[in-house]
Short mmCIF file of C-alpha atoms in Angstrom, two decimals:
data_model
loop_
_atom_site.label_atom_id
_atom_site.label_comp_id
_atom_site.label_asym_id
_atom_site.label_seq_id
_atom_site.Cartn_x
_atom_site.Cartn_y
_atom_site.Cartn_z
CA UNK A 57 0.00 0.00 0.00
CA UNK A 58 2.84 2.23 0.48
CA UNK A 59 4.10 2.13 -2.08
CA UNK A 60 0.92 2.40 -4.08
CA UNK A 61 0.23 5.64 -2.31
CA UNK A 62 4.05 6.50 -3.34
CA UNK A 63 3.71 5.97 -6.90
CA UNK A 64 0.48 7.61 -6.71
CA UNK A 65 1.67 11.41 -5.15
CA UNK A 66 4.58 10.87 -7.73
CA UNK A 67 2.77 10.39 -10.80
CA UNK A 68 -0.40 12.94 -9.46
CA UNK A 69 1.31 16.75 -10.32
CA UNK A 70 2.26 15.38 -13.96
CA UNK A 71 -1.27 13.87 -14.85
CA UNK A 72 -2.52 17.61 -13.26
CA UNK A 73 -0.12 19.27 -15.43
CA UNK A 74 -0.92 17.70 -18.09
CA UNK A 75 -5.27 18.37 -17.21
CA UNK A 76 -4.37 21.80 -17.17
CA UNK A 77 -2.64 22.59 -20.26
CA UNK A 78 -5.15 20.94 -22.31
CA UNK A 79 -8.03 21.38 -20.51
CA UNK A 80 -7.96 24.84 -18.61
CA UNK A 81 -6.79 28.93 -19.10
CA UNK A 82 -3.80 27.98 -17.04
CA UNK A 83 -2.56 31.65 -17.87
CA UNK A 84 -3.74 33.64 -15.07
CA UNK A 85 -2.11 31.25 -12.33
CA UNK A 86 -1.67 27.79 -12.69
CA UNK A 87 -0.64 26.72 -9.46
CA UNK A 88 -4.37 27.20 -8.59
CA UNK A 89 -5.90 25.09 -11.87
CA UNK A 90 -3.63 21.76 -11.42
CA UNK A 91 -6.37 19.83 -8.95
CA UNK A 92 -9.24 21.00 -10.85
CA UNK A 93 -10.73 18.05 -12.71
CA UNK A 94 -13.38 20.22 -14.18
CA UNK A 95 -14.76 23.70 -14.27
CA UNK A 96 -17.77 24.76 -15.86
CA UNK A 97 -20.58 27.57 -16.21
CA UNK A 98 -24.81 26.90 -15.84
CA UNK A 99 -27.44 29.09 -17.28
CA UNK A 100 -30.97 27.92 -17.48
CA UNK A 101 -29.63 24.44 -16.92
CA UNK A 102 -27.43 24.16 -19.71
CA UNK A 103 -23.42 23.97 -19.38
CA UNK A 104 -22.13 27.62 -21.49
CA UNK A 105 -18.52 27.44 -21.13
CA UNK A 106 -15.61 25.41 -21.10
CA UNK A 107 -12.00 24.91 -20.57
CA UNK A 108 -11.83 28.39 -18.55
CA UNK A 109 -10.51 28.66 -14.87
CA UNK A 110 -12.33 28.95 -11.92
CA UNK A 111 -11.67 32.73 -11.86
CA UNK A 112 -12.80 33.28 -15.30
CA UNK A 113 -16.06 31.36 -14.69
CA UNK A 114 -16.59 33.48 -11.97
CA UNK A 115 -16.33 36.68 -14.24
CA UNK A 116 -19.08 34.90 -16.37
CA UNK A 117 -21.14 34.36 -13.70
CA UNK A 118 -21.20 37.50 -12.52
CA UNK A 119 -21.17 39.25 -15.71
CA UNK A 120 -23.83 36.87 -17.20
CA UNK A 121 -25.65 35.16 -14.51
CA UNK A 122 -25.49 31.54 -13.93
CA UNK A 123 -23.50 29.38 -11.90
CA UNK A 124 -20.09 27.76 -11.44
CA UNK A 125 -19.49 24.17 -10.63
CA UNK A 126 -15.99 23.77 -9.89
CA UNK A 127 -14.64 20.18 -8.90
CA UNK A 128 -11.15 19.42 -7.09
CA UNK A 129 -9.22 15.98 -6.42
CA UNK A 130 -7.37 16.46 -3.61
CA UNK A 131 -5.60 20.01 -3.63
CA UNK A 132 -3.04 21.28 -1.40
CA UNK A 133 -3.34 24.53 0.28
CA UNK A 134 -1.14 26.23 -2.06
CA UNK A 135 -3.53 25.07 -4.86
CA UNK A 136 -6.74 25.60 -2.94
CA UNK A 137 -5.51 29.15 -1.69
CA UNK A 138 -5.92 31.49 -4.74
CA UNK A 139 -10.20 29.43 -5.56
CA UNK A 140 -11.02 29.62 -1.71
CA UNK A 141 -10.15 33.97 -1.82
CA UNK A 142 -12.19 34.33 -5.63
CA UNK A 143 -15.10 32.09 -3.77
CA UNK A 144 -14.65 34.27 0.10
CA UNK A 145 -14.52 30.68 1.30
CA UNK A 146 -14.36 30.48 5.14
CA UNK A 147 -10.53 29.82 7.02
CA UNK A 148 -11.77 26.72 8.90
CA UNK A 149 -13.75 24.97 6.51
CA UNK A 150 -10.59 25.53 3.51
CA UNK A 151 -8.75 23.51 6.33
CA UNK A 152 -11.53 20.76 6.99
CA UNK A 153 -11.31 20.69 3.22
CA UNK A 154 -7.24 20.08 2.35
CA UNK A 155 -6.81 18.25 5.76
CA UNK A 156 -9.79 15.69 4.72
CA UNK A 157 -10.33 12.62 7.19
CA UNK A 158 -13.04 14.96 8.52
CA UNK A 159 -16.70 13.58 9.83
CA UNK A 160 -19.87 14.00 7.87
CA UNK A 161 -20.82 17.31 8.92
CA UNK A 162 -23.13 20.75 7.77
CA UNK A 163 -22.22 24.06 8.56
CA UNK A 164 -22.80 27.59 7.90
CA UNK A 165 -20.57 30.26 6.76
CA UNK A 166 -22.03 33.49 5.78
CA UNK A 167 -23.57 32.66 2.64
CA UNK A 168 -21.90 29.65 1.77
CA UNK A 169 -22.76 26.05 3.16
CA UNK A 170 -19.98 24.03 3.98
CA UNK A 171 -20.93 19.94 3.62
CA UNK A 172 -18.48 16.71 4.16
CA UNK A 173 -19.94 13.32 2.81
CA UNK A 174 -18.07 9.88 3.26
CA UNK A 175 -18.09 7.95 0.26
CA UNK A 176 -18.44 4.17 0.54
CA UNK A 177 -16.72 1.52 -1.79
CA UNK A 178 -17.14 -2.29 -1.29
CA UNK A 179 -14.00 -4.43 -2.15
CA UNK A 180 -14.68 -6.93 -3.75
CA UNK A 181 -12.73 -10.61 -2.32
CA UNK A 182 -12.85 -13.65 -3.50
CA UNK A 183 -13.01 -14.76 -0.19
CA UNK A 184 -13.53 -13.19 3.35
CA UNK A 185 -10.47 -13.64 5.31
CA UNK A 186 -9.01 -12.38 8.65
CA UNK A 187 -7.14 -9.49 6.72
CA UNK A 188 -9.84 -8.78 4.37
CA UNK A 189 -10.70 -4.90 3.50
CA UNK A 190 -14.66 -4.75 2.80
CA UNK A 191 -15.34 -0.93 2.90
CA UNK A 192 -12.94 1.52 1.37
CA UNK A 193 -13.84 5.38 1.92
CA UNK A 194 -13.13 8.73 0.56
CA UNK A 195 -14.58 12.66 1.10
CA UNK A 196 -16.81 14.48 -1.15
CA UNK A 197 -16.98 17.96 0.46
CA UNK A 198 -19.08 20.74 -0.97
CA UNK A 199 -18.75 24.60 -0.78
CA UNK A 200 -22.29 25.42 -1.62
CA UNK A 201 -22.91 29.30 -2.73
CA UNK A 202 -26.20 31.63 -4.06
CA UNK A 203 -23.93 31.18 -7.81
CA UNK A 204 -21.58 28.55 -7.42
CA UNK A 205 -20.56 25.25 -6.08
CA UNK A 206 -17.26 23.96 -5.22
CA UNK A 207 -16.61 20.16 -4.52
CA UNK A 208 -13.31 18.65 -3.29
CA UNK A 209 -12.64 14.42 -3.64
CA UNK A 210 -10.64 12.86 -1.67
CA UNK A 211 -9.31 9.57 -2.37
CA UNK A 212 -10.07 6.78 -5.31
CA UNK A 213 -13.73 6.52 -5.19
CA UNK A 214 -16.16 8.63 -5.47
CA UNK A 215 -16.05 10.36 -9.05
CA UNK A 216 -18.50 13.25 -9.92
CA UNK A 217 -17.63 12.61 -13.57
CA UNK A 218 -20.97 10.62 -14.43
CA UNK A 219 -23.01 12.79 -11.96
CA UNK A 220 -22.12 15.95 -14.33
CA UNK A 221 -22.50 14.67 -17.29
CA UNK A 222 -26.10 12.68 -15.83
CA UNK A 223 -27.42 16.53 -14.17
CA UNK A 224 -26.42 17.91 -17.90
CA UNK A 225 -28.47 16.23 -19.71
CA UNK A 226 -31.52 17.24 -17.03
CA UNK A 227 -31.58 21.02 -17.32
CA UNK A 228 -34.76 20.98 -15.83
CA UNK A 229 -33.31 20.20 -12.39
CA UNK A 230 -30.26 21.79 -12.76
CA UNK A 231 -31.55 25.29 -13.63
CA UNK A 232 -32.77 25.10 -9.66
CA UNK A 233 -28.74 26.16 -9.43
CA UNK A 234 -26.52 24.96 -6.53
CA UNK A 235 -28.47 23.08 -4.15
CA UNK A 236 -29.75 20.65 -7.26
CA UNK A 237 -26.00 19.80 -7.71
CA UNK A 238 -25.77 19.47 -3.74
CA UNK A 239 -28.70 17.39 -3.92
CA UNK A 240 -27.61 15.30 -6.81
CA UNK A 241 -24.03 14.04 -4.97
CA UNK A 242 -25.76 13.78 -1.66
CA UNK A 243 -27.93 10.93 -3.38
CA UNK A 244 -25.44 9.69 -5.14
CA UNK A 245 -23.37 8.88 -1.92
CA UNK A 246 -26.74 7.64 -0.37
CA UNK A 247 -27.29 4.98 -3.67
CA UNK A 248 -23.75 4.00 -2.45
CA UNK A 249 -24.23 3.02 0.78
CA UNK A 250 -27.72 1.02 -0.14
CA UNK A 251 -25.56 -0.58 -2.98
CA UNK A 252 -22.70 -1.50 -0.44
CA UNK A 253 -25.30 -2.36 2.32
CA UNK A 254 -26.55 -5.32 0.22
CA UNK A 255 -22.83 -6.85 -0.57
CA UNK A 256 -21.98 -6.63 3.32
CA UNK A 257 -25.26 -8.39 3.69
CA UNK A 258 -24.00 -10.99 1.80
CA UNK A 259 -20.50 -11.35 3.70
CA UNK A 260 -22.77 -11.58 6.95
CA UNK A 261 -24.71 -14.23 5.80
CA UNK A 262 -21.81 -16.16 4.78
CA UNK A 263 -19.94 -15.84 8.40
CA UNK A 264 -23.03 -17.03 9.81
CA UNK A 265 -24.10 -20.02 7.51
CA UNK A 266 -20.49 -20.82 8.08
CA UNK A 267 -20.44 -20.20 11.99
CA UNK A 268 -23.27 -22.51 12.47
CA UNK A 269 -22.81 -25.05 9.99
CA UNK A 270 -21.80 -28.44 11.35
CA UNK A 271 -18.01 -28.14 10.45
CA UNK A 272 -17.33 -25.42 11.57
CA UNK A 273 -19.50 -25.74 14.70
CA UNK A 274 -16.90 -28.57 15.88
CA UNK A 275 -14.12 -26.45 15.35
CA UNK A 276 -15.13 -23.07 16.97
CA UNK A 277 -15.46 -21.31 14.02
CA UNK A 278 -13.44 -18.14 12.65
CA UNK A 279 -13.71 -15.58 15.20
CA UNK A 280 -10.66 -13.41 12.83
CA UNK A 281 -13.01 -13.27 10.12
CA UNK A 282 -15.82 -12.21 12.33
CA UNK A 283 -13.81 -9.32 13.92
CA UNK A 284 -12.22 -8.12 10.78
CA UNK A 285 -15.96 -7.78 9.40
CA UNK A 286 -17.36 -6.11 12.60
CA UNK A 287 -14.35 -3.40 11.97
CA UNK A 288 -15.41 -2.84 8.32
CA UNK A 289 -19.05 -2.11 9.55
CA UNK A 290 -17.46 -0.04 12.18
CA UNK A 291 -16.11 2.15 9.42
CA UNK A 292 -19.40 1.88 7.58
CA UNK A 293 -21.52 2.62 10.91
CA UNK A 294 -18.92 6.19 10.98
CA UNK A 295 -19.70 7.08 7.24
CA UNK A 296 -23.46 6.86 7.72
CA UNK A 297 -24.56 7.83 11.37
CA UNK A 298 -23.44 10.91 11.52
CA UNK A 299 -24.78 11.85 8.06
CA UNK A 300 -28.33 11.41 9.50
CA UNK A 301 -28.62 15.19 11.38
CA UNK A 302 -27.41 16.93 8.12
CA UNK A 303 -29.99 15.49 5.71
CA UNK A 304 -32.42 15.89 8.43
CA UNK A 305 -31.87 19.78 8.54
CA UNK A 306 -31.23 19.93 4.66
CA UNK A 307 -34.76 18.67 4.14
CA UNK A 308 -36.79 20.07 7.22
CA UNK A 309 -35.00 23.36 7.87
CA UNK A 310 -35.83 26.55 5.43
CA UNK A 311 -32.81 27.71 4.02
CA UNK A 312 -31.60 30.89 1.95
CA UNK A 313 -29.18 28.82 -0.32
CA UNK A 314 -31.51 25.29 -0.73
CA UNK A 315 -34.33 25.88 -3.06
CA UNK A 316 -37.18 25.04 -2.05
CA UNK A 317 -38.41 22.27 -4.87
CA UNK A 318 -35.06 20.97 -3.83
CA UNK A 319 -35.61 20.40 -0.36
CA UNK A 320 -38.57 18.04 -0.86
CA UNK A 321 -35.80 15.76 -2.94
CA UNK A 322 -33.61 16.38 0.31
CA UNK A 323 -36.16 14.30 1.96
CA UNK A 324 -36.20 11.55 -0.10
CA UNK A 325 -32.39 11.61 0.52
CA UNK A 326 -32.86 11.36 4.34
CA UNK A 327 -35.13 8.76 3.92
CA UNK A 328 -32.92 6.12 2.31
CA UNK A 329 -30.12 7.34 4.93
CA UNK A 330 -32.23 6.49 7.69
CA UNK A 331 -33.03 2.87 5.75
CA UNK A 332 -29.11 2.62 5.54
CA UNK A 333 -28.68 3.34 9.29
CA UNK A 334 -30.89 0.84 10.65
CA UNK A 335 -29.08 -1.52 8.23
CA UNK A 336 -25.99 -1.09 9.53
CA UNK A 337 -27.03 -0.54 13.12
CA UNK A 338 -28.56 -4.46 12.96
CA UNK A 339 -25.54 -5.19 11.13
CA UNK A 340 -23.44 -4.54 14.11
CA UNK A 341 -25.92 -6.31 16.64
CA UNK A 342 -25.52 -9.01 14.25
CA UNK A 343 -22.35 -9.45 14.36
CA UNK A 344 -21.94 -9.39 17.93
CA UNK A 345 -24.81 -11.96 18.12
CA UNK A 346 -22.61 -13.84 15.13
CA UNK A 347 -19.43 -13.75 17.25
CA UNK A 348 -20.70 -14.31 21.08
CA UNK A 349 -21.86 -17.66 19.39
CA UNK A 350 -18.97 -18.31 17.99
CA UNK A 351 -17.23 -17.84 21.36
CA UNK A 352 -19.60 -20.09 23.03
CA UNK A 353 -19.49 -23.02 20.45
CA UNK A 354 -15.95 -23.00 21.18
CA UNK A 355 -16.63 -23.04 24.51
CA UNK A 356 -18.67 -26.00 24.09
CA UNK A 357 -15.88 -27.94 22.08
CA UNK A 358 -13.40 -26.99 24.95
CA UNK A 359 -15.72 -28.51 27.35
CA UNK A 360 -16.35 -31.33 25.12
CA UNK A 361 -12.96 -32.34 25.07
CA UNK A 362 -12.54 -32.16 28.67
CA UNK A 363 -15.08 -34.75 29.32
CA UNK A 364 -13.67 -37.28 27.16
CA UNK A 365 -10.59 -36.55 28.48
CA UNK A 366 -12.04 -37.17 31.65
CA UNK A 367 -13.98 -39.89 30.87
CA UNK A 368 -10.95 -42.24 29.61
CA UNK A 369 -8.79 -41.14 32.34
CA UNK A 370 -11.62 -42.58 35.02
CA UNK A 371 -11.62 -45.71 32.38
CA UNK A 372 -7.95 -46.51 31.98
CA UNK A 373 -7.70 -45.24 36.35
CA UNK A 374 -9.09 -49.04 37.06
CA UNK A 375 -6.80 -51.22 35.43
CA UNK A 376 -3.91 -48.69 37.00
CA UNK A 377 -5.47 -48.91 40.34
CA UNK A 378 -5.19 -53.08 40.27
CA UNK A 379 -1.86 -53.22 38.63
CA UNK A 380 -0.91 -50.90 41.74
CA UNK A 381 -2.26 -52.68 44.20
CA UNK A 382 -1.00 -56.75 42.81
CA UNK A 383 2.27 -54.44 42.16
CA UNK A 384 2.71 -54.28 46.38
CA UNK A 385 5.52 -57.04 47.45
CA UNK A 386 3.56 -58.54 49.68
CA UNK A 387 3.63 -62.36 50.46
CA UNK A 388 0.29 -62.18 52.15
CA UNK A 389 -2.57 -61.32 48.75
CA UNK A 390 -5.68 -62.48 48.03
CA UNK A 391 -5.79 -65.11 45.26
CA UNK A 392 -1.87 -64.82 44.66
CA UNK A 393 -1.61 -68.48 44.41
CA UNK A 394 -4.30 -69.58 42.54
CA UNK A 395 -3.13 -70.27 38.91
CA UNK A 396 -6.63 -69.05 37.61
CA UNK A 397 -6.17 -65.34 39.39
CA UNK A 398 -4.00 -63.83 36.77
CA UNK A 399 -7.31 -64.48 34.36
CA UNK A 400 -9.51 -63.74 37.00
CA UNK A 401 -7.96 -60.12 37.43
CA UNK A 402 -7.81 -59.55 33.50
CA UNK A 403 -11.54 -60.12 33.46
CA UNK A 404 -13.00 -58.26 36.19
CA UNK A 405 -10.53 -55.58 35.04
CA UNK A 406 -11.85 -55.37 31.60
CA UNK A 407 -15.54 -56.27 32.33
CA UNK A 408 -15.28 -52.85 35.40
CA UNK A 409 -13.77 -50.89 32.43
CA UNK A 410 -16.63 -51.64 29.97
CA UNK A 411 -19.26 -51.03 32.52
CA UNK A 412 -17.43 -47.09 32.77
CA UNK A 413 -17.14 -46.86 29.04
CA UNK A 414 -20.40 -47.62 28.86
CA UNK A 415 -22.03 -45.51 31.35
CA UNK A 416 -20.19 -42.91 29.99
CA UNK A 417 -21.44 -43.37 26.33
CA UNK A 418 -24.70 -43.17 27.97
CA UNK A 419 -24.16 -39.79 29.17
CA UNK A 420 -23.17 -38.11 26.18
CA UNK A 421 -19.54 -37.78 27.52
CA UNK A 422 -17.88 -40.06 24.65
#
């Protein structure tokens, strides 16, 4: 992974680079274009520019009316410093925003609405192991403005690419400005989590067929595999709970910057996130369920074990106990010159030890 993540921050400034010069009006200060991915202008719903910098789309915008939609992989402050002064974006949330690993969160700055998603990813595994990574995760946070809208990505996941070219070809919805292209990642990164709710459904159900199936029920289970799967809900559980307040205020609360035929979609939003919390919620109860058994069918075996152990040490104790005793030098025994005691002994020795064996196979205890 490290050096994945090496070769990645090597190789990232030259693909940039490269997106700037063909893409972008690098001219005025390029430092500030290299982590923009895209950067367009909206009037009436329809996309009217292209391959201009965030600055110049501004100009437009305010010249011309409209709306910018400016999206951002991962900047650094240097390159998020000259688009957070053109936008007035807020100190604190430009630092939520390069820092990233921040919670899902809404807040209010002036007139611009600072929102962090979590993005969900399922791994897909050929099989679940002890080590396996379920969930992968990433940021989507949105600077939301009266005439503009600024989104930053952090990590792999999570492209907007489809979601702007899906709201373009809707101008209906997207001449509602900003808060329809709020509205349209904040249920995209819902879909996600339904869509990665089912496949961790499916790992669930496999742990527990397998916990409880008769094989595995001998051998105590995989209590690794359990844990490492509780973690990746975990992770899950900390993309989507505390999502649940934002949505709620984004569809119940009046606000200057949401429109309001947006806000009823907000609700529909909140909905499915509340679906996805309860999923994930019962997931974890689940799982804990899923591993206490596991823990006590282990127990069991452990027990098990320690009754047969038991049970042929009492068995095997009588023949011991005999050879112990006729083992005494003694002159004086019962039966020690009788040429049919040596038999004798044998027999009662083995009939005493089948009588155990078989009071103990009774029992359940062999």
């Amino acid at each position: 992974m490290s050096m994945i993540r090496d070769l990645r921050a090597a190789v990232r400034p030259a693909l940039r680079r490269a997106r700037a010069t063909s893409d972008y009006d690098a001219t005025r200060d390029p430092s500030v274009t290299s982590a923009v991915v895209d950067c367009g202008v909206y009037r009436d719903g329809k996309r009217v520019s292209d391959h201009v910098s965030p600055a110049r789309a501004m100009e437009r915008v305010r010249e011309e009316g409209g709306f910018a939609w400016i999206g951002l992989h991962e900047p650094t402050e240097r390159e998020f410093a000259g688009i957070a002064q053109e936008f007035g974006l807020h100190p604190l949330a430009v630092e939520d925003a390069v820092q990233a690993h921040q919670r899902p969160k809404l807040e209010r700055y002036d007139d611009t609405l600072f929102t962090v998603f979590k993005t969900i990813h399922y791994v897909e595994h050929a099989e679940l192991t002890s080590t396996s990574e379920v969930v992968e995760t990433g940021e989507v946070m949105c600077f939301t403005g009266r005439n503009f809208i600024v989104t930053v990505r952090h990590g792999g996941q999570g492209s907007l690419r489809a979601l702007r070219h899906r709201l373009q070809q809707d101008p209906e919805l997207l001449a509602k400005g900003p808060s329809a292209v709020l509205h349209a990642i904040a249920d995209q990164v819902v879909d996600g989590y339904l869509a990665v709710a089912d496949a961790v459904q499916d790992d669930i159900d496999e742990v527990e067929i397998d916990v409880f199936s008769a094989a595995t029920s001998r051998r105590g289970g995989d209590a690794g595999r359990i844990y490492q799967l509780k973690r990746e809900v975990l992770e899950f559980k900390r993309a989507v709970a505390p999502l649940l307040r934002p949505m709620q205020l984004l569809s119940e609360r009046p606000m200057r910057l949401v429109d309001p035929d947006i806000q009823t979609y907000f609700r529909d939003v909140a909905d499915h996130l509340a679906r996805v919390s309860e999923q994930v919620l019962a997931f974890d109860d689940l799982l804990n369920s899923i591993l206490q058994a596991n823990l006590a069918q282990a127990t069991v075996a452990q027990n098990e074990d320690m009754r047969k152990i038991t049970s042929w040490a009492a068995i095997f104790a009588v023949p011991t106990m005999i050879a112990g005793i006729y083992g005494m030098n003694f002159d004086y025994m019962p039966e020690l010159r009788w040429k049919f005691g040596y038999p004798t002994v044998l027999v009662v020795t083995v009939g005493i030890c089948f009588a155990i064996h078989r009071g103990f196979k009774r029992n359940g205890w062999l």
